[in-house]
Tab-separated table of C-alpha atoms in Angstrom:
chain	number	residue	atom	x	y	z
A	1	MET	CA	-2.502	28.277	-9.432
A	2	GLY	CA	-0.646	30.820	-11.547
A	3	ALA	CA	1.654	30.059	-14.432
A	4	ALA	CA	5.367	29.440	-13.880
A	5	ALA	CA	8.496	29.366	-16.009
A	6	LEU	CA	10.738	26.293	-15.851
A	7	VAL	CA	14.493	26.084	-15.906
A	8	VAL	CA	15.614	22.623	-17.039
A	9	SER	CA	19.268	21.713	-16.423
A	10	GLY	CA	20.070	25.398	-16.158
A	11	LEU	CA	18.470	26.395	-19.498
A	12	LEU	CA	15.570	28.867	-19.447
A	13	LEU	CA	12.777	27.954	-21.885
A	14	ALA	CA	11.590	31.366	-23.018
A	15	GLY	CA	9.646	32.151	-26.190
A	16	CYS	CA	10.686	30.167	-29.286
A	17	ALA	CA	14.380	30.947	-29.626
A	18	SER	CA	15.985	28.822	-32.345
A	19	MET	CA	18.986	26.515	-32.123
A	20	PRO	CA	22.156	28.279	-33.420
A	21	ASP	CA	23.459	26.843	-36.712
A	22	SER	CA	26.664	28.834	-37.196
A	23	GLY	CA	29.627	30.290	-35.288
A	24	ASP	CA	32.755	28.956	-33.647
A	25	VAL	CA	32.883	25.809	-31.543
A	26	ASP	CA	34.013	26.560	-28.002
A	27	SER	CA	35.144	24.171	-25.276
A	28	VAL	CA	32.937	24.142	-22.189
A	29	ASN	CA	33.535	22.944	-18.651
A	30	GLY	CA	32.228	19.392	-18.339
A	31	SER	CA	32.911	18.976	-14.651
A	32	PRO	CA	30.263	17.140	-12.597
A	33	ARG	CA	27.548	19.264	-11.076
A	34	ALA	CA	25.862	18.893	-7.751
A	35	ASP	CA	22.689	16.867	-7.996
A	36	ALA	CA	20.635	19.915	-7.081
A	37	ASP	CA	21.983	21.813	-10.122
A	38	SER	CA	20.773	19.188	-12.585
A	39	GLN	CA	17.147	19.167	-11.488
A	40	VAL	CA	14.225	21.154	-12.877
A	41	ARG	CA	13.975	24.575	-11.288
A	42	VAL	CA	10.731	26.496	-10.946
A	43	TYR	CA	10.511	30.278	-10.978
A	44	GLY	CA	7.415	32.300	-10.171
A	45	VAL	CA	5.736	34.810	-12.497
A	46	PRO	CA	5.421	38.454	-11.340
A	47	PRO	CA	1.979	40.062	-11.056
A	48	ARG	CA	0.339	41.250	-14.268
A	49	ALA	CA	-1.373	44.578	-14.718
A	50	GLY	CA	-5.038	44.555	-13.773
A	51	GLU	CA	-5.052	41.322	-11.768
A	52	GLN	CA	-7.840	41.094	-9.217
A	53	PRO	CA	-7.357	40.361	-5.470
A	54	ARG	CA	-7.910	36.596	-5.730
A	55	GLU	CA	-5.482	36.346	-8.649
A	56	ILE	CA	-2.905	38.355	-6.708
A	57	VAL	CA	-3.123	35.958	-3.757
A	58	LEU	CA	-2.930	32.885	-6.016
A	59	GLY	CA	0.073	34.332	-7.819
A	60	PHE	CA	1.805	35.123	-4.543
A	61	LEU	CA	1.244	31.596	-3.197
A	62	GLU	CA	2.603	30.136	-6.439
A	63	ALA	CA	5.671	32.401	-6.321
A	64	THR	CA	6.494	31.224	-2.782
A	65	THR	CA	6.879	27.661	-4.120
A	66	SER	CA	9.544	28.722	-6.630
A	67	ASP	CA	13.317	28.277	-6.479
A	68	ASP	CA	13.869	32.032	-6.308
A	69	PRO	CA	16.662	32.372	-3.677
A	70	GLY	CA	15.418	35.600	-2.086
A	71	TYR	CA	11.713	35.294	-2.973
A	72	ASP	CA	12.127	38.462	-5.064
A	73	THR	CA	9.203	37.574	-7.328
A	74	ALA	CA	6.906	36.807	-4.397
A	75	ARG	CA	7.752	40.186	-2.830
A	76	LYS	CA	6.416	41.953	-5.946
A	77	TYR	CA	2.914	40.870	-4.892
A	78	LEU	CA	3.325	42.709	-1.572
A	79	ALA	CA	2.580	46.339	-0.743
A	80	SER	CA	5.679	48.511	-0.541
A	81	ASN	CA	5.617	48.614	3.273
A	82	LYS	CA	5.668	44.785	3.424
A	83	GLN	CA	8.297	43.943	0.828
A	84	GLY	CA	11.235	44.562	3.152
A	85	THR	CA	9.675	43.316	6.398
A	86	TRP	CA	8.129	40.021	5.254
A	87	ASN	CA	10.284	37.154	6.563
A	88	PRO	CA	9.574	33.906	4.682
A	89	SER	CA	11.928	31.984	7.021
A	90	GLU	CA	9.983	32.906	10.162
A	91	VAL	CA	7.823	29.788	9.974
A	92	THR	CA	6.602	27.351	7.318
A	93	THR	CA	3.061	26.042	7.778
A	94	ILE	CA	2.441	22.758	5.958
A	95	LEU	CA	-1.055	21.755	4.828
A	96	THR	CA	-2.192	18.509	3.229
A	97	GLU	CA	-2.824	20.444	-0.002
A	98	PRO	CA	-2.183	24.026	-1.151
A	99	PRO	CA	-4.496	26.377	0.792
A	100	GLN	CA	-7.986	27.018	-0.492
A	101	VAL	CA	-8.403	30.674	-1.459
A	102	ARG	CA	-11.761	32.417	-0.942
A	103	VAL	CA	-12.692	36.082	-1.213
A	104	ASP	CA	-14.097	36.711	2.226
A	105	ARG	CA	-15.396	40.266	2.124
A	106	SER	CA	-14.702	43.716	0.765
A	107	GLY	CA	-14.738	46.992	2.658
A	108	ASP	CA	-17.485	49.534	2.182
A	109	ARG	CA	-15.084	51.517	0.051
A	110	GLU	CA	-12.534	50.230	-2.414
A	111	GLU	CA	-9.712	51.861	-0.438
A	112	ASP	CA	-10.655	49.655	2.542
A	113	GLY	CA	-9.311	46.702	0.565
A	114	VAL	CA	-10.357	43.061	0.289
A	115	THR	CA	-9.984	40.266	2.860
A	116	ILE	CA	-9.263	36.782	1.518
A	117	SER	CA	-9.387	33.542	3.540
A	118	LEU	CA	-6.828	30.753	3.347
A	119	THR	CA	-8.157	27.437	4.634
A	120	GLY	CA	-7.027	23.827	4.761
A	121	LYS	CA	-5.884	21.008	7.010
A	122	GLN	CA	-2.580	21.736	8.762
A	123	VAL	CA	-0.237	18.788	9.362
A	124	ALA	CA	3.053	20.351	10.553
A	125	ARG	CA	5.156	23.486	11.007
A	126	VAL	CA	8.836	24.267	10.456
A	127	ASP	CA	10.121	26.942	12.841
A	128	ALA	CA	12.724	29.673	12.354
A	129	LYS	CA	15.492	27.197	13.236
A	130	HIS	CA	14.223	24.871	10.473
A	131	ALA	CA	12.933	22.223	12.889
A	132	TYR	CA	9.962	20.159	11.696
A	133	LYS	CA	7.175	19.484	14.170
A	134	PRO	CA	3.899	17.646	13.466
A	135	ASP	CA	0.966	19.886	14.379
A	136	GLU	CA	-2.401	18.707	13.080
A	137	ARG	CA	-5.291	21.159	13.222
A	138	PRO	CA	-7.702	23.036	10.939
A	139	TYR	CA	-6.024	25.965	9.205
A	140	ASP	CA	-7.863	29.273	8.724
A	141	ASN	CA	-6.021	32.537	8.162
A	142	LYS	CA	-6.468	35.843	6.357
A	143	ILE	CA	-4.718	37.888	3.709
A	144	HIS	CA	-5.607	41.531	3.131
A	145	VAL	CA	-5.243	43.180	-0.275
A	146	VAL	CA	-5.312	46.933	-1.005
A	147	ARG	CA	-4.951	49.233	-3.993
A	148	GLN	CA	-1.464	50.675	-4.424
A	149	GLY	CA	-0.497	52.697	-7.503
A	150	GLY	CA	-3.634	51.494	-9.224
A	151	GLU	CA	-2.847	47.782	-8.680
A	152	TRP	CA	-3.901	45.327	-5.975
A	153	ARG	CA	-1.163	44.342	-3.540
A	154	ILE	CA	-0.995	42.363	-0.265
A	155	ASP	CA	-0.544	44.514	2.853
A	156	ALA	CA	-1.286	41.901	5.582
A	157	LEU	CA	-0.565	38.175	5.513
A	158	PRO	CA	0.223	35.183	7.765
A	159	ALA	CA	3.768	34.799	9.062
A	160	GLY	CA	6.243	32.971	6.848
A	161	LEU	CA	5.121	30.517	4.184
A	162	VAL	CA	2.035	28.368	3.703
A	163	LEU	CA	2.673	25.273	1.568
A	164	GLY	CA	0.949	22.035	0.660
A	165	VAL	CA	2.702	18.741	1.349
A	166	PRO	CA	3.548	18.117	-2.346
A	167	ASP	CA	5.290	21.498	-2.645
A	168	PHE	CA	7.066	21.047	0.687
A	169	GLN	CA	8.419	17.658	-0.397
A	170	ARG	CA	9.589	19.096	-3.710
A	171	ILE	CA	11.252	22.192	-2.259
A	172	TYR	CA	12.787	20.949	1.002
A	173	ARG	CA	15.109	18.179	2.076
A	174	SER	CA	16.165	16.869	5.475
A	175	VAL	CA	19.680	17.900	6.545
A	176	ASN	CA	21.653	16.815	9.597
A	177	LYS	CA	23.507	19.528	11.503
A	178	TYR	CA	25.989	18.287	14.099
A	179	TYR	CA	26.514	19.462	17.676
A	180	PHE	CA	28.450	18.135	20.648
A	181	ALA	CA	26.826	16.225	23.505
A	182	ARG	CA	28.702	15.599	26.739
A	183	LEU	CA	28.882	11.931	27.738
A	184	GLY	CA	29.393	12.542	31.445
A	185	PRO	CA	30.206	9.391	33.457
A	186	ASP	CA	29.812	7.238	30.323
A	187	GLN	CA	33.074	8.597	28.910
A	188	ARG	CA	34.974	6.127	31.109
A	189	ARG	CA	33.837	3.254	28.885
A	190	SER	CA	33.965	5.054	25.531
A	191	GLY	CA	37.237	6.922	26.037
A	192	ARG	CA	35.546	10.078	24.740
A	193	SER	CA	34.238	13.093	26.631
A	194	GLU	CA	31.767	14.169	23.936
A	195	VAL	CA	30.126	12.940	20.759
A	196	LEU	CA	28.736	14.690	17.687
A	197	VAL	CA	24.967	14.276	17.542
A	198	PRO	CA	22.849	14.897	14.417
A	199	ASP	CA	20.173	17.589	14.590
A	200	PRO	CA	17.804	17.096	11.607
A	201	VAL	CA	16.351	20.215	9.996
A	202	TYR	CA	14.634	21.050	6.696
A	203	LEU	CA	16.326	23.379	4.200
A	204	ARG	CA	15.521	24.345	0.614
A	205	LYS	CA	16.996	21.812	-1.796
A	206	ARG	CA	18.290	23.861	-4.673
A	207	ILE	CA	19.199	27.174	-3.059
A	208	ASP	CA	22.982	27.022	-2.580
A	209	PRO	CA	22.821	23.956	-0.292
A	210	VAL	CA	26.402	24.142	1.051
A	211	THR	CA	26.109	27.791	2.110
A	212	SER	CA	22.600	27.462	3.544
A	213	THR	CA	23.607	24.380	5.526
A	214	ALA	CA	26.696	26.081	6.996
A	215	ARG	CA	24.654	29.112	7.999
A	216	ALA	CA	21.984	26.929	9.573
A	217	LEU	CA	24.694	25.193	11.622
A	218	LEU	CA	25.888	28.546	12.984
A	219	ASP	CA	22.315	29.398	14.021
A	220	GLY	CA	22.702	26.792	16.751
A	221	PRO	CA	20.809	23.598	17.599
A	222	THR	CA	17.048	23.343	17.416
A	223	ASN	CA	15.060	24.091	20.547
A	224	TRP	CA	14.429	20.366	21.079
A	225	LEU	CA	18.089	19.314	21.047
A	226	ALA	CA	19.591	22.451	22.593
A	227	PRO	CA	19.219	21.343	26.265
A	228	VAL	CA	21.617	18.393	25.756
A	229	THR	CA	24.100	19.743	23.202
A	230	THR	CA	26.640	22.539	22.754
A	231	THR	CA	28.341	24.160	19.777
A	232	ALA	CA	31.966	25.201	19.385
A	233	PHE	CA	30.889	28.420	17.642
A	234	ARG	CA	30.543	31.512	19.821
A	235	PRO	CA	27.124	33.227	19.687
A	236	GLY	CA	26.979	35.667	16.805
A	237	THR	CA	29.524	33.825	14.641
A	238	ARG	CA	28.544	34.154	10.977
A	239	VAL	CA	29.820	33.154	7.530
A	240	VAL	CA	31.264	36.212	5.761
A	241	ASP	CA	31.275	34.896	2.180
A	242	ASP	CA	28.059	35.063	0.155
A	243	ARG	CA	28.633	31.613	-1.307
A	244	LEU	CA	30.561	28.541	-0.173
A	245	SER	CA	31.693	25.710	-2.417
A	246	LEU	CA	34.363	23.040	-2.665
A	247	ASP	CA	37.489	23.951	-4.616
A	248	ASP	CA	39.114	21.754	-7.278
A	249	SER	CA	40.698	19.627	-4.544
A	250	ASN	CA	37.346	19.151	-2.767
A	251	ASN	CA	38.411	21.339	0.129
A	252	LEU	CA	36.117	23.813	1.858
A	253	LYS	CA	37.272	27.283	2.869
A	254	VAL	CA	35.043	29.265	5.241
A	255	ARG	CA	35.698	32.868	6.272
A	256	LEU	CA	34.087	33.811	9.603
A	257	ASN	CA	33.341	37.170	11.170
A	258	SER	CA	35.294	38.649	14.068
A	259	ARG	CA	33.384	36.594	16.666
A	260	ALA	CA	35.636	33.645	15.752
A	261	ASP	CA	38.959	35.504	15.899
A	262	SER	CA	39.724	34.605	19.508
A	263	ALA	CA	39.130	30.844	19.118
A	264	ASN	CA	42.106	28.722	20.192
A	265	LEU	CA	43.286	25.735	18.169
A	266	ALA	CA	41.201	23.142	20.036
A	267	GLN	CA	38.007	25.167	19.707
A	268	CYS	CA	38.718	25.940	16.056
A	269	ARG	CA	39.204	22.262	15.213
A	270	ARG	CA	35.899	21.432	16.894
A	271	MET	CA	34.214	24.136	14.788
A	272	ALA	CA	35.803	22.688	11.663
A	273	ALA	CA	34.608	19.187	12.578
A	274	GLN	CA	31.032	20.405	12.967
A	275	LEU	CA	31.218	22.077	9.565
A	276	LEU	CA	32.788	19.090	7.797
A	277	PHE	CA	30.185	16.555	8.917
A	278	THR	CA	27.282	18.988	8.449
A	279	VAL	CA	28.255	20.088	4.944
A	280	GLN	CA	29.276	16.637	3.711
A	281	ASP	CA	25.802	15.436	2.726
A	282	GLN	CA	25.160	18.639	0.766
A	283	ALA	CA	28.447	18.659	-1.137
A	284	SER	CA	28.763	17.159	-4.624
A	285	ALA	CA	31.954	15.306	-3.607
A	286	THR	CA	33.693	14.031	-0.480
A	287	VAL	CA	34.974	16.960	1.557
A	288	GLY	CA	38.755	16.645	1.826
A	289	ASP	CA	39.441	19.193	4.527
A	290	VAL	CA	38.046	22.371	6.067
A	291	ARG	CA	40.015	25.603	6.419
A	292	LEU	CA	38.601	28.268	8.735
A	293	GLU	CA	39.698	31.848	8.210
A	294	ARG	CA	39.374	35.113	10.056
A	295	ARG	CA	37.456	37.961	8.483
A	296	ASP	CA	40.675	39.367	6.963
A	297	GLY	CA	41.401	36.031	5.241
A	298	SER	CA	44.191	34.875	7.544
A	299	LYS	CA	44.128	31.215	8.558
A	300	LEU	CA	42.438	30.325	11.831
A	301	CYS	CA	42.953	26.554	11.571
A	302	GLY	CA	42.588	23.595	9.242
A	303	LEU	CA	41.214	20.086	9.700
A	304	THR	CA	41.670	17.187	7.277
A	305	ARG	CA	39.075	14.496	6.819
A	306	GLU	CA	41.371	11.987	8.522
A	307	GLN	CA	41.845	14.279	11.525
A	308	ALA	CA	38.080	14.821	11.707
A	309	GLN	CA	37.547	11.123	12.447
A	310	GLU	CA	38.506	11.909	16.030
A	311	TYR	CA	35.172	13.720	16.271
A	312	SER	CA	33.209	11.418	13.959
A	313	PRO	CA	29.595	10.848	15.004
A	314	GLY	CA	29.986	7.245	13.825
A	315	ARG	CA	32.773	6.292	16.216
A	316	THR	CA	30.329	4.867	18.746
A	317	GLU	CA	28.270	2.996	16.165
A	318	GLY	CA	30.558	0.267	14.892
A	319	ARG	CA	29.987	-1.413	11.557
A	320	ALA	CA	27.889	-4.569	11.543
A	321	ASP	CA	29.388	-7.369	9.446
A	322	ARG	CA	26.343	-9.619	9.795
A	323	GLN	CA	22.581	-9.531	10.334
A	324	TYR	CA	21.153	-11.321	13.374
A	325	TYR	CA	17.726	-12.818	14.038
A	326	ILE	CA	15.802	-15.669	15.675
A	327	ASP	CA	15.043	-18.800	13.627
A	328	ALA	CA	11.966	-21.026	13.810
A	329	LYS	CA	13.541	-23.032	16.648
A	330	HIS	CA	14.004	-19.872	18.736
A	331	LYS	CA	17.780	-20.000	18.359
A	332	MET	CA	19.922	-17.030	17.318
A	333	VAL	CA	21.415	-17.091	13.825
A	334	SER	CA	23.382	-14.666	11.654
A	335	LEU	CA	23.721	-13.997	7.946
A	336	ALA	CA	26.328	-12.074	5.946
A	337	ASP	CA	25.603	-10.377	2.630
A	338	SER	CA	27.778	-12.901	0.804
A	339	GLU	CA	26.049	-15.960	2.297
A	340	ASP	CA	22.993	-17.861	1.098
A	341	GLU	CA	22.160	-19.589	4.369
A	342	ALA	CA	22.113	-18.386	7.963
A	343	ARG	CA	24.263	-20.103	10.559
A	344	ARG	CA	23.925	-20.448	14.299
A	345	VAL	CA	25.911	-17.942	16.319
A	346	PRO	CA	28.581	-19.367	18.632
A	347	GLY	CA	27.714	-19.610	22.293
A	348	ALA	CA	24.641	-20.012	24.467
A	349	PHE	CA	22.149	-18.208	22.207
A	350	GLY	CA	23.067	-20.330	19.187
A	351	ASP	CA	23.161	-23.561	21.199
A	352	GLY	CA	19.558	-23.163	22.316
A	353	GLN	CA	20.242	-22.823	26.040
A	354	ALA	CA	17.206	-20.484	26.107
A	355	ARG	CA	14.183	-20.266	23.795
A	356	LEU	CA	14.506	-16.705	22.532
A	357	GLY	CA	11.803	-14.293	21.452
A	358	SER	CA	13.998	-11.278	20.598
A	359	VAL	CA	17.685	-10.349	20.556
A	360	ALA	CA	19.956	-7.314	20.215
A	361	VAL	CA	23.671	-7.375	19.403
A	362	ASP	CA	26.039	-4.766	20.828
A	363	ARG	CA	28.014	-2.487	18.484
A	364	SER	CA	31.180	-4.582	18.798
A	365	GLU	CA	29.271	-7.764	17.804
A	366	ARG	CA	30.877	-9.558	20.736
A	367	ARG	CA	27.812	-9.768	23.000
A	368	ALA	CA	24.091	-10.150	22.596
A	369	ALA	CA	21.103	-9.574	24.827
A	370	GLY	CA	18.158	-11.927	24.488
A	371	VAL	CA	14.607	-11.944	25.840
A	372	THR	CA	13.016	-15.358	26.257
A	373	GLU	CA	10.034	-16.427	24.164
A	374	ASP	CA	7.605	-15.801	27.036
A	375	GLY	CA	8.960	-12.265	27.505
A	376	ARG	CA	9.795	-12.913	31.154
A	377	SER	CA	13.608	-13.051	31.303
A	378	LEU	CA	16.576	-11.112	29.882
A	379	TYR	CA	19.986	-12.727	29.404
A	380	VAL	CA	23.309	-11.351	28.162
A	381	ALA	CA	25.785	-13.784	26.584
A	382	ALA	CA	29.075	-13.603	24.707
A	383	LEU	CA	29.044	-14.545	21.029
A	384	GLU	CA	31.865	-17.063	21.338
A	385	HIS	CA	32.113	-20.841	21.448
A	386	GLY	CA	31.627	-22.358	24.864
A	387	SER	CA	30.006	-19.303	26.440
A	388	ALA	CA	27.403	-20.045	29.110
A	389	LEU	CA	23.940	-18.535	29.398
A	390	GLY	CA	24.658	-17.179	32.861
A	391	ASP	CA	22.209	-15.605	35.268
A	392	VAL	CA	19.028	-13.796	34.403
A	393	ARG	CA	19.864	-10.079	34.202
A	394	LEU	CA	16.265	-8.874	34.467
A	395	ARG	CA	12.844	-10.383	35.067
A	396	ALA	CA	9.519	-8.883	34.065
A	397	ARG	CA	7.486	-7.743	37.047
A	398	THR	CA	4.938	-10.115	38.505
A	399	GLY	CA	1.562	-9.634	36.867
A	400	ALA	CA	3.026	-8.214	33.659
A	401	ASN	CA	0.802	-8.942	30.668
A	402	ASP	CA	3.254	-8.112	27.912
A	403	GLY	CA	6.660	-8.927	29.380
A	404	LEU	CA	9.939	-7.382	28.220
A	405	ALA	CA	10.189	-5.561	24.902
A	406	PRO	CA	13.102	-6.288	22.514
A	407	PRO	CA	16.243	-4.706	24.055
A	408	SER	CA	18.518	-2.092	22.473
A	409	TRP	CA	22.231	-1.287	22.890
A	410	ASP	CA	23.734	2.171	22.646
A	411	GLY	CA	27.260	2.817	21.379
A	412	LEU	CA	28.656	3.191	24.893
A	413	GLY	CA	27.946	-0.416	25.838
A	414	ASP	CA	24.787	0.207	27.877
A	415	LEU	CA	21.713	-1.980	27.406
A	416	TRP	CA	18.183	-0.550	27.402
A	417	VAL	CA	14.930	-2.475	27.799
A	418	VAL	CA	11.258	-1.813	28.552
A	419	ASP	CA	9.202	-3.807	31.015
A	420	ARG	CA	5.725	-3.534	29.433
A	421	SER	CA	3.853	-4.449	32.597
A	422	THR	CA	0.342	-3.034	32.455
A	423	GLU	CA	0.387	-2.323	36.181
A	424	GLN	CA	3.902	-0.862	36.499
A	425	PRO	CA	5.626	-0.231	33.149
A	426	ARG	CA	9.210	0.973	33.346
A	427	LEU	CA	12.210	1.904	31.211
A	428	LEU	CA	15.491	0.396	32.417
A	429	ARG	CA	19.169	0.761	31.617
A	430	LEU	CA	21.816	-1.843	32.426
A	431	PRO	CA	25.195	-0.040	32.637
A	432	GLY	CA	27.822	-1.889	30.630
A	433	GLY	CA	25.154	-4.382	29.591
A	434	THR	CA	25.402	-6.455	32.768
A	435	GLY	CA	25.168	-3.884	35.560
A	436	THR	CA	22.329	-3.534	38.034
A	437	PRO	CA	19.201	-2.371	36.143
A	438	GLU	CA	18.479	1.321	36.733
A	439	GLU	CA	14.976	2.646	36.218
A	440	VAL	CA	14.941	5.736	34.002
A	441	GLN	CA	12.283	8.320	34.826
A	442	VAL	CA	10.411	9.558	31.745
A	443	THR	CA	8.354	12.741	31.697
A	444	GLY	CA	5.817	13.812	29.095
A	445	LEU	CA	4.099	10.455	28.573
A	446	ASP	CA	0.712	11.884	29.630
A	447	GLY	CA	-0.459	8.573	31.056
A	448	GLY	CA	0.840	6.500	28.152
A	449	ARG	CA	2.648	3.170	28.517
A	450	ILE	CA	6.018	2.537	26.840
A	451	THR	CA	5.825	-0.619	24.716
A	452	GLY	CA	9.038	-0.466	22.681
A	453	LEU	CA	12.273	1.455	22.231
A	454	ARG	CA	15.392	1.993	20.152
A	455	VAL	CA	18.301	4.015	21.509
A	456	ALA	CA	20.700	5.892	19.233
A	457	ALA	CA	24.342	4.868	19.149
A	458	ASP	CA	25.333	8.126	20.851
A	459	GLY	CA	23.108	7.340	23.834
A	460	VAL	CA	21.696	10.879	23.711
A	461	ARG	CA	18.489	10.227	21.778
A	462	ILE	CA	15.872	7.525	22.187
A	463	ALA	CA	12.772	6.536	20.226
A	464	LEU	CA	9.813	5.211	22.229
A	465	LEU	CA	6.574	3.541	21.248
A	466	VAL	CA	3.923	4.776	23.689
A	467	SER	CA	0.419	3.291	23.848
A	468	LYS	CA	-2.645	5.007	25.259
A	469	GLY	CA	-6.351	4.494	24.676
A	470	GLY	CA	-5.869	1.890	21.977
A	471	HIS	CA	-3.473	4.073	19.954
A	472	THR	CA	0.314	3.947	19.694
A	473	LYS	CA	2.549	6.977	19.073
A	474	LEU	CA	6.238	7.296	18.255
A	475	LEU	CA	7.922	9.751	20.624
A	476	LEU	CA	11.517	10.969	20.627
A	477	GLY	CA	13.334	11.624	23.879
A	478	ARG	CA	16.598	13.220	24.930
């Protein structure tokens, strides 16, 4: 690939400039920097005079892996009619390695240009909303190069970016945006009508992470999560300022365009909550509060970090004080970080009233669900002294070969479990943990059999292990 200049800790290494040995001593700002600012930055090299078509393509591909915010260097490899229309954010195609570059053919005349092939093994794509999706297939695409002003330039190319996995991992990081999901009937148990749900996307690491994350949030949820979530921002709402950052008090001020002017206080606070939790992971310090402003700079509303806890995505999760597992005698035990030895939990599961094969503890750590060693029966018992085992809450269907999978609680108090019967597999939910089991219909399995699950605390997302033809896949469901 082409050469590149490096910026280390913000200092450009250019030529052989000497260290200064005279002059006044000046005080400099020693305030902490964001982690992204202290890492090595890579900048592409513009095309050189006389470079041939293959070199132009290699240089362009190298420039697209740089930390140039607007890809200005990469655009210099493009023909004049493409420099303004090329959209690197349209899609990112990820290959196992950087694409192989091969001169395919030349036209009969030099002015017809040169066609160059890009080939490799594709593993995934990131769409215009920054959502990552595995997509394995052979990759084969074309770039066309023509003479312009005596130099070769690219006048036709694949959409977006084409990167190898190593470059993608270096340039991008996973970021959670947050949107609201309605809880429906489940709000009766949680006391909440909605919950903030994370929407993971991939954004460039070192390109103004706070601003890019806020703008990505305003773009709306990814296509996958959109059917079950909403946003407090009206369509067309945009950040007015070119750059966002925390002030000296770790507060974030965001000026929005006129689409936000009519928001009432409740809607504005919901917008601020989405911004606070989305930006937090990208900020160099804990965000104290968020102030939203109209385009003219007047205050729309403010939300402190303490007030934002009302909307916190972690409110349904709880905080586990102990770890729980099954010991060699098939009894349930627990262990705290400060302890050297596990101890039996109080109640039926610790007393050995059933030989357990798997357990799950609810978010309050007051109840547990246990599947017996043979996988046939599910019990729910309180984690308190003197509690009884009680009735079987669910039995595996007759003829089941694999029995019940380990259960999983969501943050609303519902219990989920899979009956892995080969003949009639099913996904079930027990409302409140002890209600009548309800079979949940699942589409998109394509003949596969669910063999395991974990449900998110918010109850909106679920991870399923699905087996088919001797292979097992991890699928995510809404």
